[in-house]
């Protein structure tokens, strides 16, 4: 039997990082061996994240260490670092030969860096070969902004079935998306903030890259107009998105609901451990999806996008819907673990 790969988590004590250990508890291929932070260095992991989550016993007594490649014993590194520190620290790990899977924005738009949603663009992973020779065998693979993930999941099957010309999205984003301690309570309780720094350009550019095709030196972005308006709302987990689409061919809403429901990708075909049976769940009730009831829906809780209120518009080329996805699981730790599983299944990780 192959041994389980040792995994280090950078930014393990943050709002996104704290979600990783649960996903790797009893994992067939991966096992957490190191947790890294900055202010929490020297504390036990359980103590460092006491106000965020009760973590599994298997990691609670690990000592939080510096995010330094020389201080970490691992085969694989997940990074949930803030983007400012990610740029330098992730490069240091990759240049020391580590495979790095990052949910930070620092490298997402680089030519030779894949920006992964494993159900959508598994073929983009081959870009790591371009990095390996430059980086002493290591590489960086990124996952998208949590809002982008909940958008591109329903876009991909619709694009394949009907073509896509234009996407307009308005978001209702949960407070955990802002990290810890995040938005001041006075600013968000009983309120909505129609501004999230740098969010809209990220959603627009990342969507085009994920839906783009491999070619030349990297990914040719999809030629789709994407317009985003992002707001922070007082929910805890789960970004809700109101999506308006213009397609290239006429679209029937009921048929489109079937297309979304049937959507599957390589993680399902390969039966990856963190792959939900249905990447997209279609909610048929008139008032769903709702973060309170639907954010943990599906066979792997937090890993499915729940889409509802699928309806037409003022032309046969218009489709409207709401999409909900868990920002810290499908939008962060879960998608990173799923990406690592795809790398493993495709032979990119040395065992
Ligand atoms: N929150 C989400 O829903 C979400 C979703 C998708 C992507 N992301 C991305 O994930 C990353 C982390 O976000 P977050 O919300 O988890 O933020 P956060 O709650 O502020 O956590 C930041 C983490 O990074 C560590 N850290 C900060 N500076 C460091 C440094 N110089 N060296 C080593 N560790 C350092 C912190 O350690 P200490 O606590 O020990 O200081 C903490 O563990 C960001 O890039 C964000 O864009 C977040």
Short mmCIF file of C-alpha atoms and ligand atoms in Angstrom, two decimals:
data_model
loop_
_atom_site.label_atom_id
_atom_site.label_comp_id
_atom_site.label_asym_id
_atom_site.label_seq_id
_atom_site.Cartn_x
_atom_site.Cartn_y
_atom_site.Cartn_z
CA UNK A 1 0.00 0.00 0.00
CA UNK A 2 1.22 3.51 -0.79
CA UNK A 3 2.01 5.71 2.22
CA UNK A 4 -0.10 8.79 2.91
CA UNK A 5 1.50 12.04 1.75
CA UNK A 6 2.55 14.48 4.48
CA UNK A 7 0.76 17.79 4.13
CA UNK A 8 1.68 21.23 5.51
CA UNK A 9 -0.91 24.00 5.78
CA UNK A 10 0.34 27.59 5.52
CA UNK A 11 -2.10 30.03 7.11
CA UNK A 12 -3.59 27.09 9.01
CA UNK A 13 -4.85 29.33 11.82
CA UNK A 14 -6.98 31.59 9.61
CA UNK A 15 -10.62 31.52 8.64
CA UNK A 16 -9.94 29.44 5.51
CA UNK A 17 -6.96 27.45 6.78
CA UNK A 18 -8.86 26.03 9.74
CA UNK A 19 -11.15 24.11 7.36
CA UNK A 20 -8.38 21.86 6.00
CA UNK A 21 -7.86 19.36 8.84
CA UNK A 22 -11.47 18.15 8.83
CA UNK A 23 -11.22 17.47 5.10
CA UNK A 24 -8.08 15.40 5.60
CA UNK A 25 -9.15 13.51 8.72
CA UNK A 26 -9.15 9.83 7.64
CA UNK A 27 -8.16 10.83 4.10
CA UNK A 28 -6.86 7.85 2.08
CA UNK A 29 -3.93 9.76 0.51
CA UNK A 30 -3.11 12.81 2.70
CA UNK A 31 -2.24 13.41 6.34
CA UNK A 32 -1.59 16.78 8.03
CA UNK A 33 2.01 16.91 9.25
CA UNK A 34 2.58 20.65 9.84
CA UNK A 35 0.52 23.76 10.55
CA UNK A 36 2.07 27.17 9.93
CA UNK A 37 1.17 30.69 11.00
CA UNK A 38 2.70 33.99 12.03
CA UNK A 39 1.30 35.42 15.29
CA UNK A 40 0.38 31.93 16.53
CA UNK A 41 3.84 30.40 16.15
CA UNK A 42 4.71 28.35 19.27
CA UNK A 43 1.10 27.71 20.33
CA UNK A 44 -0.60 24.37 19.93
CA UNK A 45 -2.92 24.36 16.91
CA UNK A 46 -6.00 23.69 19.05
CA UNK A 47 -5.21 26.72 21.23
CA UNK A 48 -4.40 28.97 18.25
CA UNK A 49 -7.77 28.36 16.56
CA UNK A 50 -9.85 28.11 19.74
CA UNK A 51 -12.14 30.99 18.73
CA UNK A 52 -12.72 29.66 15.21
CA UNK A 53 -13.25 25.92 15.40
CA UNK A 54 -12.71 22.71 17.39
CA UNK A 55 -10.16 20.88 15.26
CA UNK A 56 -9.69 17.08 15.14
CA UNK A 57 -7.63 15.55 17.99
CA UNK A 58 -5.09 14.31 15.44
CA UNK A 59 -3.92 17.90 14.85
CA UNK A 60 -4.90 19.74 18.05
CA UNK A 61 -1.52 19.19 19.72
CA UNK A 62 0.65 20.07 16.69
CA UNK A 63 2.83 23.11 17.37
CA UNK A 64 2.26 26.03 14.97
CA UNK A 65 5.53 26.71 13.15
CA UNK A 66 6.84 29.45 10.89
CA UNK A 67 5.97 29.22 7.19
CA UNK A 68 9.55 28.41 6.24
CA UNK A 69 10.45 25.55 3.85
CA UNK A 70 13.38 24.58 6.08
CA UNK A 71 11.12 24.10 9.11
CA UNK A 72 8.48 21.96 7.44
CA UNK A 73 8.50 18.21 6.77
CA UNK A 74 5.94 17.66 4.01
CA UNK A 75 5.36 16.21 0.55
CA UNK A 76 2.69 18.74 -0.34
CA UNK A 77 1.81 22.26 0.81
CA UNK A 78 -1.56 24.01 0.98
CA UNK A 79 -1.44 27.78 1.27
CA UNK A 80 -4.20 29.85 2.85
CA UNK A 81 -1.93 32.86 3.30
CA UNK A 82 -2.99 36.46 2.73
CA UNK A 83 -1.95 37.45 -0.78
CA UNK A 84 0.67 39.98 0.37
CA UNK A 85 2.71 37.31 2.17
CA UNK A 86 1.79 34.52 -0.29
CA UNK A 87 3.86 35.98 -3.11
CA UNK A 88 7.19 35.53 -1.33
CA UNK A 89 6.45 32.52 0.88
CA UNK A 90 4.80 30.35 -1.80
CA UNK A 91 7.69 31.01 -4.19
CA UNK A 92 10.14 30.00 -1.44
CA UNK A 93 8.33 26.66 -1.00
CA UNK A 94 7.96 25.98 -4.73
CA UNK A 95 11.60 26.89 -5.37
CA UNK A 96 12.58 24.40 -2.64
CA UNK A 97 10.82 21.64 -4.61
CA UNK A 98 7.39 21.58 -2.90
CA UNK A 99 4.13 21.26 -4.82
CA UNK A 100 2.10 24.25 -3.55
CA UNK A 101 -1.67 24.50 -3.87
CA UNK A 102 -2.69 28.03 -3.09
CA UNK A 103 -5.99 29.71 -2.52
CA UNK A 104 -4.37 33.16 -2.37
CA UNK A 105 -4.64 35.52 -5.33
CA UNK A 106 -0.90 36.23 -5.68
CA UNK A 107 -0.19 33.84 -8.60
CA UNK A 108 -3.67 33.15 -10.00
CA UNK A 109 -3.23 35.16 -13.19
CA UNK A 110 0.37 34.13 -14.04
CA UNK A 111 0.70 32.56 -17.50
CA UNK A 112 2.19 29.25 -16.35
CA UNK A 113 0.03 28.86 -13.22
CA UNK A 114 -3.19 26.84 -13.45
CA UNK A 115 -6.29 28.36 -11.83
CA UNK A 116 -8.28 25.27 -11.02
CA UNK A 117 -11.86 24.19 -10.68
CA UNK A 118 -11.27 20.45 -11.15
CA UNK A 119 -14.69 19.74 -12.69
CA UNK A 120 -14.12 22.47 -15.29
CA UNK A 121 -10.52 22.74 -16.41
CA UNK A 122 -8.62 19.62 -15.32
CA UNK A 123 -6.54 19.91 -18.51
CA UNK A 124 -5.00 23.22 -17.29
CA UNK A 125 -3.01 21.24 -14.70
CA UNK A 126 -0.47 20.37 -17.39
CA UNK A 127 0.89 23.94 -17.01
CA UNK A 128 2.80 22.74 -13.94
CA UNK A 129 5.28 21.04 -16.27
CA UNK A 130 6.36 24.51 -17.45
CA UNK A 131 7.09 25.54 -13.85
CA UNK A 132 8.87 22.40 -12.68
CA UNK A 133 12.03 23.03 -14.69
CA UNK A 134 12.17 26.68 -13.52
CA UNK A 135 11.51 25.85 -9.88
CA UNK A 136 13.67 22.86 -9.03
CA UNK A 137 10.80 20.38 -9.33
CA UNK A 138 8.32 22.41 -7.30
CA UNK A 139 5.30 24.27 -8.63
CA UNK A 140 2.33 26.46 -7.70
CA UNK A 141 -1.26 25.61 -8.56
CA UNK A 142 -3.97 28.08 -7.55
CA UNK A 143 -7.67 27.93 -6.80
CA UNK A 144 -10.02 30.85 -7.50
CA UNK A 145 -11.54 33.56 -5.40
CA UNK A 146 -14.44 32.05 -3.43
CA UNK A 147 -16.99 34.14 -5.36
CA UNK A 148 -15.60 33.09 -8.74
CA UNK A 149 -16.06 29.41 -7.83
CA UNK A 150 -19.83 29.70 -7.22
CA UNK A 151 -20.18 31.55 -10.51
CA UNK A 152 -18.14 29.38 -12.88
CA UNK A 153 -19.68 26.10 -11.72
CA UNK A 154 -23.07 26.78 -13.33
CA UNK A 155 -21.50 28.76 -16.19
CA UNK A 156 -19.47 25.84 -17.56
CA UNK A 157 -22.35 23.45 -18.43
CA UNK A 158 -24.42 26.35 -19.79
CA UNK A 159 -21.49 27.52 -21.92
CA UNK A 160 -21.00 24.02 -23.33
CA UNK A 161 -24.70 23.57 -24.10
CA UNK A 162 -25.72 27.03 -25.36
CA UNK A 163 -22.60 29.20 -25.73
CA UNK A 164 -22.04 32.24 -23.52
CA UNK A 165 -21.83 35.90 -24.57
CA UNK A 166 -22.35 37.90 -21.41
CA UNK A 167 -22.51 37.31 -17.65
CA UNK A 168 -23.75 39.84 -15.08
CA UNK A 169 -23.49 38.82 -11.43
CA UNK A 170 -24.45 40.50 -8.15
CA UNK A 171 -23.21 38.84 -4.97
CA UNK A 172 -24.29 38.50 -1.33
CA UNK A 173 -21.09 37.40 0.40
CA UNK A 174 -20.78 35.93 3.90
CA UNK A 175 -18.61 37.50 6.60
CA UNK A 176 -16.20 34.55 6.88
CA UNK A 177 -15.02 35.47 3.37
CA UNK A 178 -13.30 38.48 4.94
CA UNK A 179 -11.02 36.38 7.19
CA UNK A 180 -10.47 36.68 10.95
CA UNK A 181 -11.36 39.02 12.67
CA UNK A 182 -12.81 40.35 9.40
CA UNK A 183 -15.41 43.09 9.10
CA UNK A 184 -16.09 45.02 12.35
CA UNK A 185 -19.37 43.84 13.92
CA UNK A 186 -20.81 47.38 14.00
CA UNK A 187 -20.30 47.68 10.24
CA UNK A 188 -22.04 44.43 9.27
CA UNK A 189 -24.73 43.51 11.83
CA UNK A 190 -28.09 44.65 10.39
CA UNK A 191 -26.33 46.06 7.35
CA UNK A 192 -25.08 45.38 3.80
CA UNK A 193 -21.79 46.77 2.50
CA UNK A 194 -21.81 47.18 -1.29
CA UNK A 195 -18.02 47.13 -1.59
CA UNK A 196 -15.36 44.41 -1.25
CA UNK A 197 -11.88 45.65 -2.08
CA UNK A 198 -10.46 44.26 -5.36
CA UNK A 199 -13.21 41.59 -5.59
CA UNK A 200 -15.01 42.57 -8.79
CA UNK A 201 -11.97 42.65 -11.14
CA UNK A 202 -10.84 39.29 -9.71
CA UNK A 203 -14.21 37.64 -10.40
CA UNK A 204 -14.28 39.03 -13.93
CA UNK A 205 -10.73 38.06 -14.95
CA UNK A 206 -10.64 34.69 -13.15
CA UNK A 207 -13.91 33.59 -14.75
CA UNK A 208 -12.50 34.19 -18.23
CA UNK A 209 -9.28 32.31 -17.37
CA UNK A 210 -11.03 29.25 -15.89
CA UNK A 211 -13.40 29.00 -18.86
CA UNK A 212 -10.53 29.62 -21.28
CA UNK A 213 -8.58 27.08 -23.30
CA UNK A 214 -4.95 25.95 -23.15
CA UNK A 215 -2.77 27.23 -25.93
CA UNK A 216 0.63 28.77 -26.62
CA UNK A 217 2.30 29.70 -23.34
CA UNK A 218 -0.73 29.44 -21.09
CA UNK A 219 -4.48 29.87 -21.06
CA UNK A 220 -6.33 31.90 -23.68
CA UNK A 221 -9.16 33.54 -21.72
CA UNK A 222 -12.73 32.86 -22.84
CA UNK A 223 -14.19 35.66 -24.91
CA UNK A 224 -17.11 36.38 -22.57
CA UNK A 225 -18.13 39.73 -21.13
CA UNK A 226 -18.29 39.37 -17.33
CA UNK A 227 -19.59 42.15 -15.05
CA UNK A 228 -19.65 41.75 -11.25
CA UNK A 229 -21.06 43.79 -8.35
CA UNK A 230 -20.02 42.43 -4.95
CA UNK A 231 -21.56 43.05 -1.52
CA UNK A 232 -20.85 41.80 2.00
CA UNK A 233 -23.94 40.67 3.93
CA UNK A 234 -24.36 39.43 7.52
CA UNK A 235 -24.44 35.68 6.82
CA UNK A 236 -21.74 33.39 8.22
CA UNK A 237 -20.87 30.96 5.44
CA UNK A 238 -22.01 30.72 1.81
CA UNK A 239 -21.84 33.27 -0.97
CA UNK A 240 -25.14 33.73 -2.80
CA UNK A 241 -24.97 35.11 -6.35
CA UNK A 242 -27.70 36.48 -8.63
CA UNK A 243 -26.63 35.58 -12.15
CA UNK A 244 -27.90 36.96 -15.48
CA UNK A 245 -26.60 35.26 -18.65
CA UNK A 246 -26.85 35.91 -22.35
CA UNK A 247 -26.27 32.78 -24.42
CA UNK A 248 -25.28 32.29 -28.07
CA UNK A 249 -28.16 29.91 -28.80
CA UNK A 250 -31.75 30.01 -27.48
CA UNK A 251 -32.08 28.48 -24.03
CA UNK A 252 -35.07 26.83 -22.40
CA UNK A 253 -34.91 27.26 -18.59
CA UNK A 254 -36.31 23.81 -17.76
CA UNK A 255 -33.90 22.14 -20.16
CA UNK A 256 -31.05 24.25 -18.71
CA UNK A 257 -31.97 23.01 -15.21
CA UNK A 258 -31.48 19.46 -16.49
CA UNK A 259 -28.13 20.39 -18.05
CA UNK A 260 -26.97 21.78 -14.68
CA UNK A 261 -28.18 18.74 -12.78
CA UNK A 262 -26.42 16.34 -15.14
CA UNK A 263 -23.08 18.17 -14.99
CA UNK A 264 -20.14 15.96 -13.95
CA UNK A 265 -16.38 16.28 -14.39
CA UNK A 266 -13.12 14.37 -13.94
CA UNK A 267 -13.36 14.36 -10.09
CA UNK A 268 -16.63 12.41 -10.34
CA UNK A 269 -15.31 10.09 -13.06
CA UNK A 270 -12.15 9.43 -11.03
CA UNK A 271 -14.19 9.10 -7.81
CA UNK A 272 -11.83 11.45 -5.97
CA UNK A 273 -12.35 11.28 -2.19
CA UNK A 274 -13.59 14.90 -1.85
CA UNK A 275 -15.66 14.95 -5.06
CA UNK A 276 -19.39 15.40 -4.46
CA UNK A 277 -21.64 13.07 -6.43
CA UNK A 278 -23.36 16.13 -7.90
CA UNK A 279 -21.17 19.22 -8.31
CA UNK A 280 -24.37 21.20 -8.93
CA UNK A 281 -27.58 20.57 -7.02
CA UNK A 282 -30.69 22.16 -8.52
CA UNK A 283 -33.10 23.46 -5.87
CA UNK A 284 -36.66 23.36 -7.22
CA UNK A 285 -38.38 25.30 -4.40
CA UNK A 286 -39.36 28.86 -5.30
CA UNK A 287 -37.39 30.42 -2.42
CA UNK A 288 -34.09 28.49 -2.54
CA UNK A 289 -31.10 28.31 -2.37
CA UNK A 290 -30.67 29.91 1.05
CA UNK A 291 -27.34 29.97 2.93
CA UNK A 292 -29.00 28.78 6.18
CA UNK A 293 -30.48 25.64 4.66
CA UNK A 294 -28.43 24.78 1.61
CA UNK A 295 -24.78 25.63 2.18
CA UNK A 296 -23.89 22.11 3.38
CA UNK A 297 -26.08 20.23 0.88
CA UNK A 298 -24.81 17.19 -1.01
CA UNK A 299 -22.80 14.01 -0.55
CA UNK A 300 -19.65 15.91 0.53
CA UNK A 301 -20.99 18.77 2.68
CA UNK A 302 -19.99 22.20 1.38
CA UNK A 303 -18.64 20.90 -1.94
CA UNK A 304 -21.69 21.36 -4.19
CA UNK A 305 -23.00 24.59 -5.66
CA UNK A 306 -26.75 24.84 -5.10
CA UNK A 307 -28.53 26.57 -7.97
CA UNK A 308 -32.14 27.66 -8.01
CA UNK A 309 -34.72 30.10 -9.37
CA UNK A 310 -33.66 29.14 -12.89
CA UNK A 311 -35.78 31.23 -15.22
CA UNK A 312 -35.82 32.97 -18.56
CA UNK A 313 -35.82 36.68 -19.31
CA UNK A 314 -36.91 39.15 -21.96
CA UNK A 315 -35.38 37.15 -24.85
CA UNK A 316 -34.83 33.45 -25.67
CA UNK A 317 -31.10 34.10 -25.17
CA UNK A 318 -31.44 35.12 -21.51
CA UNK A 319 -31.17 32.84 -18.47
CA UNK A 320 -31.31 33.92 -14.82
CA UNK A 321 -30.57 31.99 -11.65
CA UNK A 322 -29.17 32.14 -8.10
CA UNK A 323 -26.09 30.12 -7.16
CA UNK A 324 -24.91 29.40 -3.60
CA UNK A 325 -21.56 27.91 -2.65
CA UNK A 326 -19.64 27.46 0.60
CA UNK A 327 -16.89 30.07 0.50
CA UNK A 328 -14.51 28.21 2.84
CA UNK A 329 -15.11 24.67 1.57
CA UNK A 330 -15.95 24.66 -2.18
CA UNK A 331 -14.47 28.17 -2.36
CA UNK A 332 -11.24 27.51 -0.44
CA UNK A 333 -10.07 24.43 1.51
CA UNK A 334 -12.34 21.92 -0.24
CA UNK A 335 -11.43 22.98 -3.75
CA UNK A 336 -7.73 22.96 -2.80
CA UNK A 337 -7.96 19.40 -1.45
CA UNK A 338 -9.93 18.33 -4.54
CA UNK A 339 -7.23 19.88 -6.74
CA UNK A 340 -4.53 18.00 -4.80
CA UNK A 341 -6.49 14.79 -5.31
CA UNK A 342 -6.61 15.45 -9.04
CA UNK A 343 -2.84 16.10 -9.06
CA UNK A 344 -2.35 12.84 -7.17
CA UNK A 345 -4.64 10.85 -9.46
CA UNK A 346 -2.89 12.26 -12.53
CA UNK A 347 0.57 11.38 -11.23
CA UNK A 348 1.85 14.90 -10.52
CA UNK A 349 2.64 14.16 -6.85
CA UNK A 350 5.54 11.93 -5.96
CA UNK A 351 4.68 9.21 -3.48
N1 LIG B 1 -12.03 33.22 4.00
C1 LIG B 1 -12.46 32.70 2.86
O1 LIG B 1 -13.66 32.35 2.70
C2 LIG B 1 -11.50 32.52 1.69
C3 LIG B 1 -11.99 31.91 0.53
C4 LIG B 1 -11.14 31.75 -0.58
C5 LIG B 1 -9.84 32.20 -0.50
N2 LIG B 1 -9.39 32.81 0.64
C6 LIG B 1 -7.99 33.24 0.65
O2 LIG B 1 -7.32 32.56 1.69
C7 LIG B 1 -6.30 33.38 2.24
C8 LIG B 1 -6.50 33.47 3.74
O3 LIG B 1 -7.75 34.07 4.02
P1 LIG B 1 -8.43 34.00 5.45
O4 LIG B 1 -9.79 34.51 5.24
O5 LIG B 1 -8.24 32.66 6.05
O6 LIG B 1 -7.52 35.06 6.25
P2 LIG B 1 -7.17 35.13 7.81
O7 LIG B 1 -8.32 34.62 8.61
O8 LIG B 1 -6.70 36.52 8.04
O9 LIG B 1 -5.94 34.11 8.01
C9 LIG B 1 -4.63 34.42 7.58
C10 LIG B 1 -3.68 33.26 7.95
O10 LIG B 1 -2.39 33.53 7.41
C11 LIG B 1 -1.41 33.51 8.45
N3 LIG B 1 -0.39 34.52 8.12
C12 LIG B 1 -0.57 35.84 7.87
N4 LIG B 1 0.62 36.42 7.53
C13 LIG B 1 1.56 35.43 7.57
C14 LIG B 1 2.95 35.38 7.34
N5 LIG B 1 3.64 36.47 6.99
N6 LIG B 1 3.58 34.19 7.49
C15 LIG B 1 2.91 33.06 7.85
N7 LIG B 1 1.58 33.05 8.08
C16 LIG B 1 0.90 34.22 7.94
C17 LIG B 1 -2.17 33.81 9.72
O11 LIG B 1 -1.43 33.26 10.81
P3 LIG B 1 -1.58 33.83 12.34
O12 LIG B 1 -3.03 33.69 12.68
O13 LIG B 1 -0.73 32.90 13.11
O14 LIG B 1 -1.07 35.22 12.32
C18 LIG B 1 -3.47 33.05 9.44
O15 LIG B 1 -3.27 31.67 9.66
C19 LIG B 1 -6.39 34.74 1.52
O16 LIG B 1 -5.45 34.78 0.49
C20 LIG B 1 -7.81 34.72 0.98
O17 LIG B 1 -7.95 35.51 -0.16
C21 LIG B 1 -10.19 32.97 1.74
#
